[in-house]
Short mmCIF file of C-alpha atoms and ligand atoms in Angstrom, two decimals:
data_model
loop_
_atom_site.label_atom_id
_atom_site.label_comp_id
_atom_site.label_asym_id
_atom_site.label_seq_id
_atom_site.Cartn_x
_atom_site.Cartn_y
_atom_site.Cartn_z
CA MET A 9 79.88 40.88 -15.84
CA SER A 10 76.25 41.48 -16.69
CA THR A 11 76.17 40.70 -20.42
CA SER A 12 78.27 37.23 -19.42
CA SER A 13 75.53 37.05 -16.70
CA GLY A 14 72.70 38.03 -19.21
CA ALA A 15 73.88 35.22 -21.80
CA ARG A 16 73.66 32.69 -19.22
CA PHE A 17 70.49 33.69 -18.23
CA LEU A 18 69.74 32.43 -22.02
CA ASP A 19 71.65 29.25 -22.58
CA CYS A 20 69.03 28.52 -19.36
CA LEU A 21 66.28 28.95 -21.44
CA SER A 22 65.54 27.61 -24.70
CA TRP A 23 64.22 29.89 -27.94
CA ARG A 24 61.14 28.51 -27.86
CA ASN A 25 60.94 28.84 -23.84
CA LEU A 26 62.39 32.33 -24.23
CA ALA A 27 59.10 33.65 -26.10
CA ALA A 28 57.60 31.71 -23.37
CA VAL A 29 58.78 33.43 -20.65
CA LEU A 30 58.25 36.89 -22.72
CA PHE A 31 54.23 36.25 -23.86
CA MET A 32 54.60 35.75 -20.03
CA ILE A 33 55.57 39.31 -18.72
CA ALA A 34 53.71 40.66 -21.24
CA ALA A 35 50.24 39.08 -20.38
CA LEU A 36 51.81 39.66 -16.46
CA ASN A 37 52.13 43.56 -17.27
CA ALA A 38 48.62 43.58 -19.37
CA ASP A 39 46.76 41.37 -16.28
CA SER A 40 47.73 44.29 -13.64
CA ALA A 41 47.16 47.05 -16.01
CA ILE A 42 43.43 46.19 -15.79
CA SER A 43 43.21 44.59 -12.06
CA GLY A 44 45.51 46.61 -9.61
CA THR A 45 46.28 42.68 -8.84
CA PRO A 46 49.80 41.38 -7.63
CA VAL A 47 50.89 38.21 -8.18
CA LYS A 48 49.53 35.34 -6.99
CA SER A 49 51.93 34.86 -3.48
CA ALA A 50 51.75 31.38 -3.03
CA ASN A 51 54.91 30.30 -5.60
CA PRO A 52 54.15 27.86 -8.54
CA ALA A 53 57.82 27.69 -8.60
CA CYS A 54 58.22 25.68 -5.10
CA PRO A 55 58.20 21.70 -4.96
CA THR A 56 55.74 20.12 -3.43
CA ALA A 57 57.52 16.74 -3.51
CA PHE A 58 60.77 15.65 -4.63
CA TRP A 59 62.05 12.79 -6.60
CA ASN A 60 65.39 11.39 -5.31
CA PHE A 61 68.16 10.14 -7.77
CA GLY A 62 72.15 9.05 -6.92
CA ASP A 63 74.47 6.63 -5.15
CA SER A 64 75.35 6.52 -1.36
CA LEU A 65 75.94 10.47 -0.97
CA THR A 66 71.75 10.80 -0.26
CA ASP A 67 70.27 6.69 0.43
CA THR A 68 68.79 6.85 2.62
CA GLY A 69 67.29 3.26 3.07
CA GLY A 70 67.54 2.06 -0.67
CA THR A 71 69.83 -0.16 -0.03
CA LEU A 72 69.78 -1.76 2.77
CA ASP A 73 65.69 -2.06 2.51
CA VAL A 74 66.27 -3.86 0.14
CA PHE A 75 69.56 -5.77 0.68
CA ALA A 76 70.53 -8.96 2.96
CA TYR A 77 74.15 -7.04 3.44
CA SER A 78 75.98 -6.27 6.05
CA LEU A 79 76.66 -2.68 6.06
CA ASP A 80 78.18 -0.06 9.11
CA PRO A 81 75.18 2.71 8.22
CA GLU A 82 73.51 -0.05 10.31
CA ARG A 83 75.77 -0.10 13.36
CA SER A 84 76.75 2.72 16.06
CA PRO A 85 78.05 5.62 16.06
CA TYR A 86 76.14 6.52 12.06
CA GLY A 87 73.16 8.53 12.72
CA GLU A 88 74.06 9.39 15.90
CA SER A 89 74.05 13.49 14.91
CA PHE A 90 70.12 13.44 14.18
CA PHE A 91 68.55 10.46 14.58
CA LYS A 92 70.45 9.10 18.01
CA ARG A 93 70.74 5.76 15.93
CA PRO A 94 71.60 4.21 13.12
CA ALA A 95 69.46 5.61 10.40
CA LYS A 96 70.06 3.73 6.87
CA ARG A 97 72.32 6.07 5.93
CA PHE A 98 76.41 6.31 5.30
CA CYS A 99 76.36 9.39 7.19
CA ASN A 100 76.38 10.32 10.81
CA GLY A 101 73.01 11.96 10.41
CA ARG A 102 71.16 14.00 7.78
CA VAL A 103 72.07 13.62 4.63
CA VAL A 104 71.10 16.38 1.64
CA PRO A 105 67.26 15.00 0.11
CA ASP A 106 66.86 15.13 4.61
CA TYR A 107 68.07 18.95 4.61
CA PHE A 108 65.62 19.84 1.52
CA SER A 109 62.59 18.32 3.28
CA LEU A 110 63.49 19.25 6.58
CA ALA A 111 63.99 23.43 4.94
CA PHE A 112 60.48 22.95 3.36
CA ASN A 113 59.16 21.49 6.35
CA TYR A 114 57.38 17.97 5.20
CA PRO A 115 58.13 14.34 5.99
CA LEU A 116 61.89 13.41 5.01
CA LEU A 117 61.87 11.74 1.96
CA GLN A 118 61.27 8.51 2.69
CA PRO A 119 63.15 5.48 1.03
CA TYR A 120 61.03 3.45 -2.15
CA LEU A 121 61.52 0.26 -1.29
CA GLN A 122 61.15 0.40 2.90
CA ALA A 123 58.46 -2.79 3.60
CA GLY A 124 55.62 -1.73 5.57
CA ALA A 125 55.82 1.55 6.03
CA PHE A 126 55.69 3.75 2.81
CA ASP A 127 54.62 7.39 2.34
CA TYR A 128 55.28 9.19 -1.42
CA ASN A 129 53.09 11.37 -0.48
CA TYR A 130 55.85 14.19 -1.30
CA GLY A 131 57.84 11.96 -3.53
CA ALA A 132 60.52 9.38 -3.05
CA ASN A 133 64.04 8.79 -2.56
CA PHE A 134 65.53 6.09 -4.80
CA ALA A 135 68.97 7.43 -4.44
CA ALA A 136 71.02 3.19 -3.22
CA GLY A 137 74.57 3.29 -2.44
CA GLY A 138 77.16 2.35 -5.03
CA THR A 139 74.75 3.20 -7.73
CA THR A 140 76.24 4.96 -11.30
CA ALA A 141 74.60 6.99 -14.23
CA SER A 142 76.20 4.22 -16.84
CA ASN A 143 75.52 0.39 -16.86
CA ASP A 144 78.85 -0.63 -15.45
CA THR A 145 78.21 -4.30 -13.42
CA SER A 146 81.53 -4.27 -11.39
CA ARG A 147 79.78 -3.63 -8.01
CA ASN A 148 75.99 -3.26 -7.87
CA PRO A 149 73.72 -4.23 -10.48
CA ILE A 150 71.77 -0.76 -9.64
CA PHE A 151 72.35 1.71 -12.59
CA LEU A 152 70.39 5.47 -12.98
CA ILE A 153 68.44 3.69 -15.54
CA ASN A 154 67.06 0.79 -12.81
CA GLN A 155 66.15 3.88 -10.45
CA VAL A 156 64.07 5.43 -13.01
CA SER A 157 62.06 2.95 -13.98
CA GLU A 158 61.16 2.33 -10.37
CA PHE A 159 60.28 5.66 -10.60
CA VAL A 160 57.53 4.96 -13.37
CA ARG A 161 56.37 1.91 -11.91
CA LEU A 162 55.92 3.62 -9.33
CA LYS A 163 53.70 6.37 -11.29
CA GLN A 164 51.97 3.81 -12.89
CA SER A 165 51.05 1.80 -9.94
CA ALA A 166 50.25 4.66 -7.44
CA THR A 167 48.09 6.12 -10.71
CA SER A 168 45.79 2.63 -11.04
CA GLN A 169 44.69 2.38 -7.87
CA LYS A 170 43.74 6.14 -6.90
CA ASN A 171 41.23 5.47 -9.97
CA GLN A 172 40.43 2.27 -9.13
CA PHE A 173 39.24 2.71 -5.52
CA ALA A 174 37.70 5.55 -4.27
CA CYS A 175 37.99 5.21 -0.53
CA HIS A 176 41.89 3.88 -0.72
CA PRO A 177 43.19 3.08 2.42
CA PHE A 178 45.96 4.42 1.71
CA LYS A 179 45.26 6.89 -0.38
CA GLN A 180 47.41 9.99 2.48
CA PHE A 181 50.68 7.84 1.25
CA LEU A 182 49.85 8.11 -2.22
CA PRO A 183 51.68 10.65 -4.55
CA ARG A 184 49.98 13.88 -4.49
CA ASP A 185 48.52 14.15 -7.73
CA ASP A 186 50.71 17.62 -8.53
CA SER A 187 53.63 15.44 -7.45
CA TYR A 188 54.98 14.14 -10.19
CA GLY A 189 54.52 17.80 -12.31
CA GLU A 190 55.42 20.46 -10.07
CA GLY A 191 58.36 18.56 -7.87
CA LEU A 192 61.71 19.06 -8.34
CA TYR A 193 63.69 15.72 -9.38
CA THR A 194 67.38 15.80 -7.69
CA PHE A 195 70.01 13.53 -8.60
CA GLU A 196 73.52 12.98 -7.56
CA ILE A 197 75.48 10.59 -9.43
CA GLY A 198 78.99 9.97 -11.62
CA GLY A 199 81.85 9.96 -8.93
CA ASN A 200 81.46 5.80 -8.37
CA ASP A 201 81.29 5.90 -12.52
CA VAL A 202 84.62 7.64 -12.23
CA LEU A 203 85.99 5.03 -8.85
CA ASN A 204 84.81 1.68 -10.17
CA ALA A 205 86.38 2.54 -13.58
CA ILE A 206 89.55 3.22 -11.67
CA LEU A 207 89.48 0.97 -9.15
CA LEU A 208 87.86 -1.99 -10.15
CA ARG A 209 87.66 -2.27 -14.03
CA ASN A 210 91.48 -1.09 -13.97
CA LEU A 211 90.28 0.92 -17.18
CA THR A 212 92.88 4.06 -18.27
CA ALA A 213 91.83 7.27 -18.16
CA GLU A 214 91.89 6.90 -21.76
CA GLN A 215 88.42 4.91 -21.51
CA ILE A 216 86.82 6.18 -18.97
CA ILE A 217 86.94 9.45 -21.08
CA THR A 218 86.01 7.55 -24.11
CA GLN A 219 83.48 4.39 -22.71
CA VAL A 220 81.85 4.78 -19.39
CA ILE A 221 81.20 8.95 -19.59
CA PRO A 222 79.49 9.10 -22.81
CA GLU A 223 77.62 5.74 -21.54
CA ALA A 224 76.50 8.09 -18.47
CA MET A 225 75.66 10.71 -20.61
CA ILE A 226 73.37 8.04 -22.65
CA ASN A 227 72.01 7.03 -19.81
CA ILE A 228 71.76 10.59 -18.51
CA LEU A 229 69.80 11.82 -21.65
CA ALA A 230 67.39 9.12 -21.41
CA THR A 231 66.44 9.57 -17.86
CA ILE A 232 65.30 13.45 -18.66
CA LYS A 233 63.64 11.96 -21.92
CA ILE A 234 61.72 9.34 -19.30
CA LEU A 235 60.97 11.79 -16.81
CA THR A 236 59.51 14.23 -18.73
CA SER A 237 57.15 12.03 -20.51
CA ASN A 238 55.38 11.46 -17.36
CA GLY A 239 55.53 14.87 -16.50
CA ALA A 240 58.18 16.66 -14.85
CA LYS A 241 59.31 20.26 -14.82
CA LYS A 242 61.62 20.71 -12.94
CA PHE A 243 65.34 19.07 -12.29
CA LEU A 244 68.47 19.03 -9.91
CA PHE A 245 71.92 18.03 -11.02
CA PHE A 246 74.16 17.59 -8.47
CA ASN A 247 78.04 16.84 -10.35
CA ALA A 248 80.42 15.07 -8.92
CA PRO A 249 82.35 16.06 -5.94
CA ASN A 250 86.44 15.94 -5.77
CA ALA A 251 86.91 12.40 -4.91
CA GLY A 252 91.10 13.10 -5.41
CA CYS A 253 90.15 14.64 -1.92
CA SER A 254 88.42 12.21 0.13
CA THR A 255 90.18 10.10 2.54
CA ILE A 256 90.25 6.71 0.78
CA ALA A 257 91.42 8.08 -2.00
CA ILE A 258 94.21 10.54 -0.54
CA THR A 259 94.94 7.00 1.62
CA VAL A 260 95.13 3.93 -0.75
CA LEU A 261 96.74 6.04 -3.77
CA ALA A 262 98.99 9.28 -2.24
CA SER A 263 102.00 6.78 -1.59
CA ILE A 264 101.84 5.27 -4.79
CA PRO A 265 104.70 5.56 -6.58
CA GLY A 266 104.23 8.14 -9.63
CA VAL A 267 100.22 9.17 -8.71
CA GLN A 268 100.36 13.15 -9.06
CA THR A 269 99.81 14.95 -5.96
CA ASP A 270 98.25 18.84 -5.73
CA GLU A 271 99.45 21.07 -2.96
CA MET A 272 96.59 20.73 -0.82
CA GLY A 273 97.25 16.51 -0.88
CA CYS A 274 94.52 15.20 -3.09
CA ILE A 275 94.76 13.09 -6.29
CA VAL A 276 94.77 15.13 -8.99
CA PHE A 277 93.84 12.38 -11.53
CA ILE A 278 90.99 11.25 -10.21
CA ASN A 279 89.77 15.06 -10.21
CA GLU A 280 90.67 15.65 -13.00
CA LEU A 281 88.42 12.28 -14.10
CA ASP A 282 85.57 14.28 -12.51
CA GLN A 283 86.16 17.39 -14.27
CA ALA A 284 85.57 15.41 -17.25
CA TYR A 285 82.44 13.94 -16.04
CA ASN A 286 81.66 17.27 -15.23
CA LYS A 287 82.14 18.96 -18.77
CA ALA A 288 80.33 16.20 -19.90
CA LEU A 289 77.63 17.17 -18.03
CA ASN A 290 77.64 20.24 -18.78
CA ASP A 291 77.11 19.80 -22.28
CA THR A 292 74.91 16.28 -22.23
CA ILE A 293 72.10 18.91 -19.77
CA ALA A 294 72.87 21.95 -22.94
CA SER A 295 71.38 19.62 -25.14
CA ALA A 296 68.84 18.72 -23.38
CA ARG A 297 67.27 22.24 -22.43
CA LEU A 298 66.81 22.53 -25.93
CA LEU A 299 65.04 19.37 -26.55
CA TYR A 300 62.91 20.08 -23.37
CA PRO A 301 62.04 23.10 -23.31
CA GLY A 302 60.30 24.91 -20.87
CA ARG A 303 61.61 22.90 -18.18
CA THR A 304 64.26 23.83 -15.45
CA ILE A 305 67.44 22.19 -16.30
CA SER A 306 69.42 23.14 -12.97
CA ILE A 307 73.37 21.81 -12.31
CA PHE A 308 74.42 22.26 -8.70
CA ASN A 309 78.54 22.24 -8.93
CA TYR A 310 79.46 19.82 -6.06
CA TYR A 311 82.58 19.75 -7.03
CA ASP A 312 83.46 23.57 -6.79
CA ALA A 313 80.92 23.55 -3.60
CA ASN A 314 83.19 20.82 -2.09
CA LEU A 315 86.49 22.83 -3.05
CA GLU A 316 85.23 26.05 -2.02
CA ILE A 317 85.43 24.15 2.00
CA LEU A 318 87.89 22.69 2.07
CA THR A 319 90.74 25.51 0.63
CA ASN A 320 88.47 27.43 3.42
CA PRO A 321 86.82 25.15 5.79
CA SER A 322 86.95 27.89 9.11
CA LEU A 323 84.77 30.08 7.05
CA TYR A 324 82.24 27.55 7.37
CA GLY A 325 82.94 26.22 11.06
CA PHE A 326 84.91 23.28 9.50
CA ASN A 327 88.76 22.69 11.32
CA PRO A 328 90.93 23.15 8.41
CA ALA A 329 93.96 20.57 9.98
CA LEU A 330 91.28 18.11 9.67
CA THR A 331 89.49 18.37 6.15
CA LYS A 332 90.59 14.84 5.23
CA ARG A 333 91.10 13.19 7.55
CA ALA A 334 88.13 10.80 8.61
CA CYS A 335 86.18 11.49 12.12
CA CYS A 336 84.96 7.58 12.13
CA GLY A 337 87.06 5.28 11.37
CA ALA A 338 90.96 3.60 12.07
CA PRO A 339 94.68 3.79 12.08
CA GLY A 340 96.94 1.78 10.41
CA LEU A 341 96.99 2.89 6.82
CA GLY A 342 98.40 6.63 6.29
CA THR A 343 97.63 9.36 8.76
CA LEU A 344 94.02 10.27 8.09
CA ASN A 345 92.25 7.94 10.71
CA TYR A 346 91.18 5.51 7.71
CA ASN A 347 91.45 1.68 7.66
CA PRO A 348 89.82 -0.13 4.92
CA LEU A 349 90.27 -3.30 7.42
CA VAL A 350 88.12 -1.76 10.31
CA THR A 351 85.89 0.70 8.89
CA CYS A 352 83.48 3.20 10.85
CA GLY A 353 81.05 1.19 13.18
CA ASN A 354 83.65 -1.58 13.57
CA PRO A 355 85.84 -3.20 16.79
CA GLY A 356 88.97 -1.31 16.99
CA SER A 357 87.08 1.55 15.04
CA ASN A 358 87.22 5.58 16.91
CA LYS A 359 85.56 8.30 16.61
CA CYS A 360 86.38 12.36 16.87
CA ALA A 361 84.94 14.31 19.89
CA ASN A 362 83.11 16.96 17.30
CA SER A 363 81.83 15.44 14.09
CA GLU A 364 81.11 19.28 13.22
CA GLU A 365 84.62 20.39 12.87
CA TYR A 366 84.83 17.21 10.38
CA VAL A 367 84.18 17.11 6.51
CA ASN A 368 84.94 13.63 5.77
CA TRP A 369 82.84 10.47 8.38
CA ASP A 370 83.82 7.36 7.36
CA GLY A 371 86.67 7.86 4.92
CA VAL A 372 84.27 7.59 2.24
CA HIS A 373 80.74 9.94 2.97
CA PHE A 374 80.78 13.04 4.00
CA THR A 375 79.55 14.33 7.56
CA ASP A 376 76.33 15.80 8.60
CA ALA A 377 77.69 19.40 8.80
CA PHE A 378 79.10 19.39 5.56
CA TYR A 379 75.53 17.73 3.90
CA ARG A 380 74.07 20.86 5.66
CA GLN A 381 76.31 24.00 3.98
CA ILE A 382 76.08 22.08 0.49
CA SER A 383 72.36 22.05 0.72
CA LEU A 384 72.16 25.97 1.89
CA TRP A 385 74.41 26.59 -0.74
CA ALA A 386 72.11 24.72 -3.54
CA LEU A 387 68.39 25.59 -1.76
CA SER A 388 69.82 28.80 -2.65
CA GLY A 389 71.10 28.54 -5.82
CA LYS A 390 74.68 28.86 -5.02
CA PHE A 391 77.41 26.81 -7.31
CA THR A 392 74.51 26.13 -9.70
CA ASP A 393 73.87 26.64 -13.17
CA CYS A 394 70.31 27.62 -14.14
CA PRO A 395 70.11 28.63 -10.89
CA VAL A 396 66.56 28.36 -8.63
CA ASN A 397 67.09 30.70 -5.51
CA TYR A 398 64.68 28.53 -3.15
CA THR A 399 65.41 30.02 -0.11
CA SER A 400 63.96 33.99 -1.32
CA LEU A 401 61.29 31.65 -3.92
CA CYS A 402 59.72 29.62 -1.18
CA ASN A 403 60.63 31.23 1.90
CA LEU A 404 62.77 28.89 3.78
CA ASP A 405 63.22 28.55 6.89
CA PHE A 406 66.45 26.55 8.34
CA ARG A 407 65.16 26.05 11.40
CA ASN A 408 64.82 22.53 11.52
CA PHE A 409 68.95 22.55 10.16
CA ALA A 410 70.63 23.36 13.51
CA LYS A 411 72.94 20.70 14.78
CA SER A 412 70.86 20.30 17.96
CA SER A 413 68.05 19.32 16.35
CA THR A 414 67.01 16.14 16.91
CA TYR A 415 64.20 13.43 15.02
CA ASN A 416 62.15 13.05 17.40
CA SER A 417 61.98 17.32 18.28
CA VAL A 418 61.05 17.62 14.42
CA TYR A 419 59.03 14.86 14.24
CA PRO A 420 57.42 14.00 17.76
CA GLN A 421 55.18 10.74 17.65
CA SER A 422 51.47 11.89 15.83
CA CYS A 423 49.56 9.19 13.62
CA ARG A 424 50.56 11.47 10.89
CA VAL A 425 54.13 8.68 10.86
CA THR A 426 57.40 10.18 9.42
CA PHE A 427 58.67 7.03 8.92
CA THR A 428 62.38 6.55 9.03
C1 NAG B 18 95.43 -3.16 -15.24
O1 NAG B 18 95.73 -2.38 -16.66
C2 NAG B 18 97.12 -2.05 -17.27
C3 NAG B 18 97.15 -1.83 -18.83
O2 NAG B 18 96.10 -0.85 -18.38
C4 NAG B 18 97.33 -3.73 -16.75
O3 NAG B 18 98.82 -2.98 -17.64
C5 NAG B 18 98.07 -4.13 -15.28
O4 NAG B 18 98.27 -5.48 -15.48
C6 NAG B 18 95.92 -4.09 -15.43
N1 NAG B 18 96.08 -4.78 -14.01
C7 NAG B 18 95.12 -5.56 -13.21
C8 NAG B 18 95.01 -6.12 -12.15
O5 NAG B 18 94.69 -5.77 -13.71
C1 NAG B 19 71.67 1.14 -20.15
O1 NAG B 19 70.72 0.27 -19.91
C2 NAG B 19 68.97 0.57 -20.28
C3 NAG B 19 68.06 -1.09 -19.59
O2 NAG B 19 68.88 -1.46 -20.15
C4 NAG B 19 69.01 0.24 -22.01
O3 NAG B 19 67.98 0.67 -22.17
C5 NAG B 19 70.45 1.57 -22.23
O4 NAG B 19 69.99 1.83 -23.22
C6 NAG B 19 71.71 1.09 -21.34
N1 NAG B 19 72.61 2.38 -21.93
C7 NAG B 19 73.58 2.37 -22.61
C8 NAG B 19 74.60 3.31 -22.57
O5 NAG B 19 73.92 1.34 -23.00
C1 NAG B 20 79.80 23.52 -16.58
O1 NAG B 20 79.59 25.22 -16.66
C2 NAG B 20 79.74 26.22 -15.28
C3 NAG B 20 78.45 27.29 -15.48
O2 NAG B 20 78.47 27.64 -16.66
C4 NAG B 20 81.35 25.87 -14.92
O3 NAG B 20 80.52 27.19 -14.16
C5 NAG B 20 81.56 24.80 -14.45
O4 NAG B 20 83.64 25.46 -14.50
C6 NAG B 20 82.01 23.95 -15.97
N1 NAG B 20 82.21 22.52 -15.24
C7 NAG B 20 83.41 22.50 -16.26
C8 NAG B 20 84.04 20.75 -15.77
O5 NAG B 20 83.67 22.09 -16.98
C1 NAG B 21 69.03 33.16 -2.15
O1 NAG B 21 68.07 34.06 -1.56
C2 NAG B 21 68.38 34.39 -0.37
C3 NAG B 21 67.68 35.31 0.44
O2 NAG B 21 66.67 35.59 0.14
C4 NAG B 21 69.77 35.42 -0.02
O3 NAG B 21 70.19 36.22 1.03
C5 NAG B 21 70.98 34.91 -1.25
O4 NAG B 21 71.86 35.81 -1.40
C6 NAG B 21 70.11 34.14 -2.16
N1 NAG B 21 71.37 33.47 -2.71
C7 NAG B 21 71.76 34.03 -4.36
C8 NAG B 21 72.90 33.26 -4.33
O5 NAG B 21 71.77 35.19 -4.50
#
């Protein structure tokens, strides 16, 4: 066990990187031998900002701030758990980037294109519903690569403005100088590549494995290249959760003849494709670690974390009888309160009494309670390949994770606005 975790540790480092670590250890020893003083207390490994890229699971306004679509998250009961109103999130409350900000006591991460109320001091969120890692035009013309271009534009524009105006009127809202190099770049992407290919593009499993996933990986590697050339050093990738266990997949596909389900009732071929994506992601990140030494590139195993919650729900406060059921939705198809014709927020839909017991919020996306557990794990390096334990490293405090906390209690009215 200790040998294999030692070997994993070495995998996380490239050889150049390892030499740097050995040199650093030697330097630290030499230093303490001379001065006898402890190592610096403010840990430089703690992110000063977050830059998030992804789809609807981490969207905090990327879709609704830009497109004049009419979408369910604009309607009650979306947002009711923490925000007490619809908050442009595909959730009843907080999503993972919100929990990350709360853990660090930062303002909530702002969506990049929020009109009239921007604040990039602690980074920005580029995530938008429907985004794919591959350049898949079947649903949205939004790909990971576009979000990365948005980041590059923001950095260029903010930097040139800071250089041009000694007294920039919005200086306090521009990214801090150390936010690019000392920020944590988080990614939650991949699920839509697989789902679009099946539900919208009618591709076979073989086409997904030989075309879609490799295309996604080319873009992920390009993403890391672009961001490292812009100073990024810390990356945390969330892999694809098992969408075969989602309420929508089970409701729509389980009754089709020939579609195989597992002992939990999940759709086998979707989970297998998610794992094929995740395996490819492992390989891609292994290459990236060699290509870009000196960076920390972690993968949070969202798939395994989701599986753990579905396997042992009561350990984490979820009701074992309700793990596949949508908290908010409508009957009419299947038995899980999901009806694609009457979705959450629309006339005829209902909402469960206690969303804390539920994994699934609206048939497609997860609950505030689910994302809380995922965030606790991701921040402490659990289920993580090349883990960083921010919980201990940065002395995180989870007071604001409480289910009773609200947007107004955490961010009381002040001149230093925390928009959402
Ligand atoms: C989907 O693809 C299969 C072949 O893989 C084909 O038989 C079927 O007609 C296609 N369905 C649609 C709706 O295009
Ligand atoms: C996706 O599109 C971007 C931008 O046009 C391009 O640079 C990239 O090479 C494309 N990726 C693939 C896999 O074709
Ligand atoms: C990806 O790598 C992690 C860490 O080695 C491993 O636990 C996981 O099973 C891998 N995922 C797949 C799908 O191979
Ligand atoms: C991370 O650190 C916290 C606080 O010290 C500890 O409770 C937790 O077990 C650590 N996580 C892992 C995965 O080791």
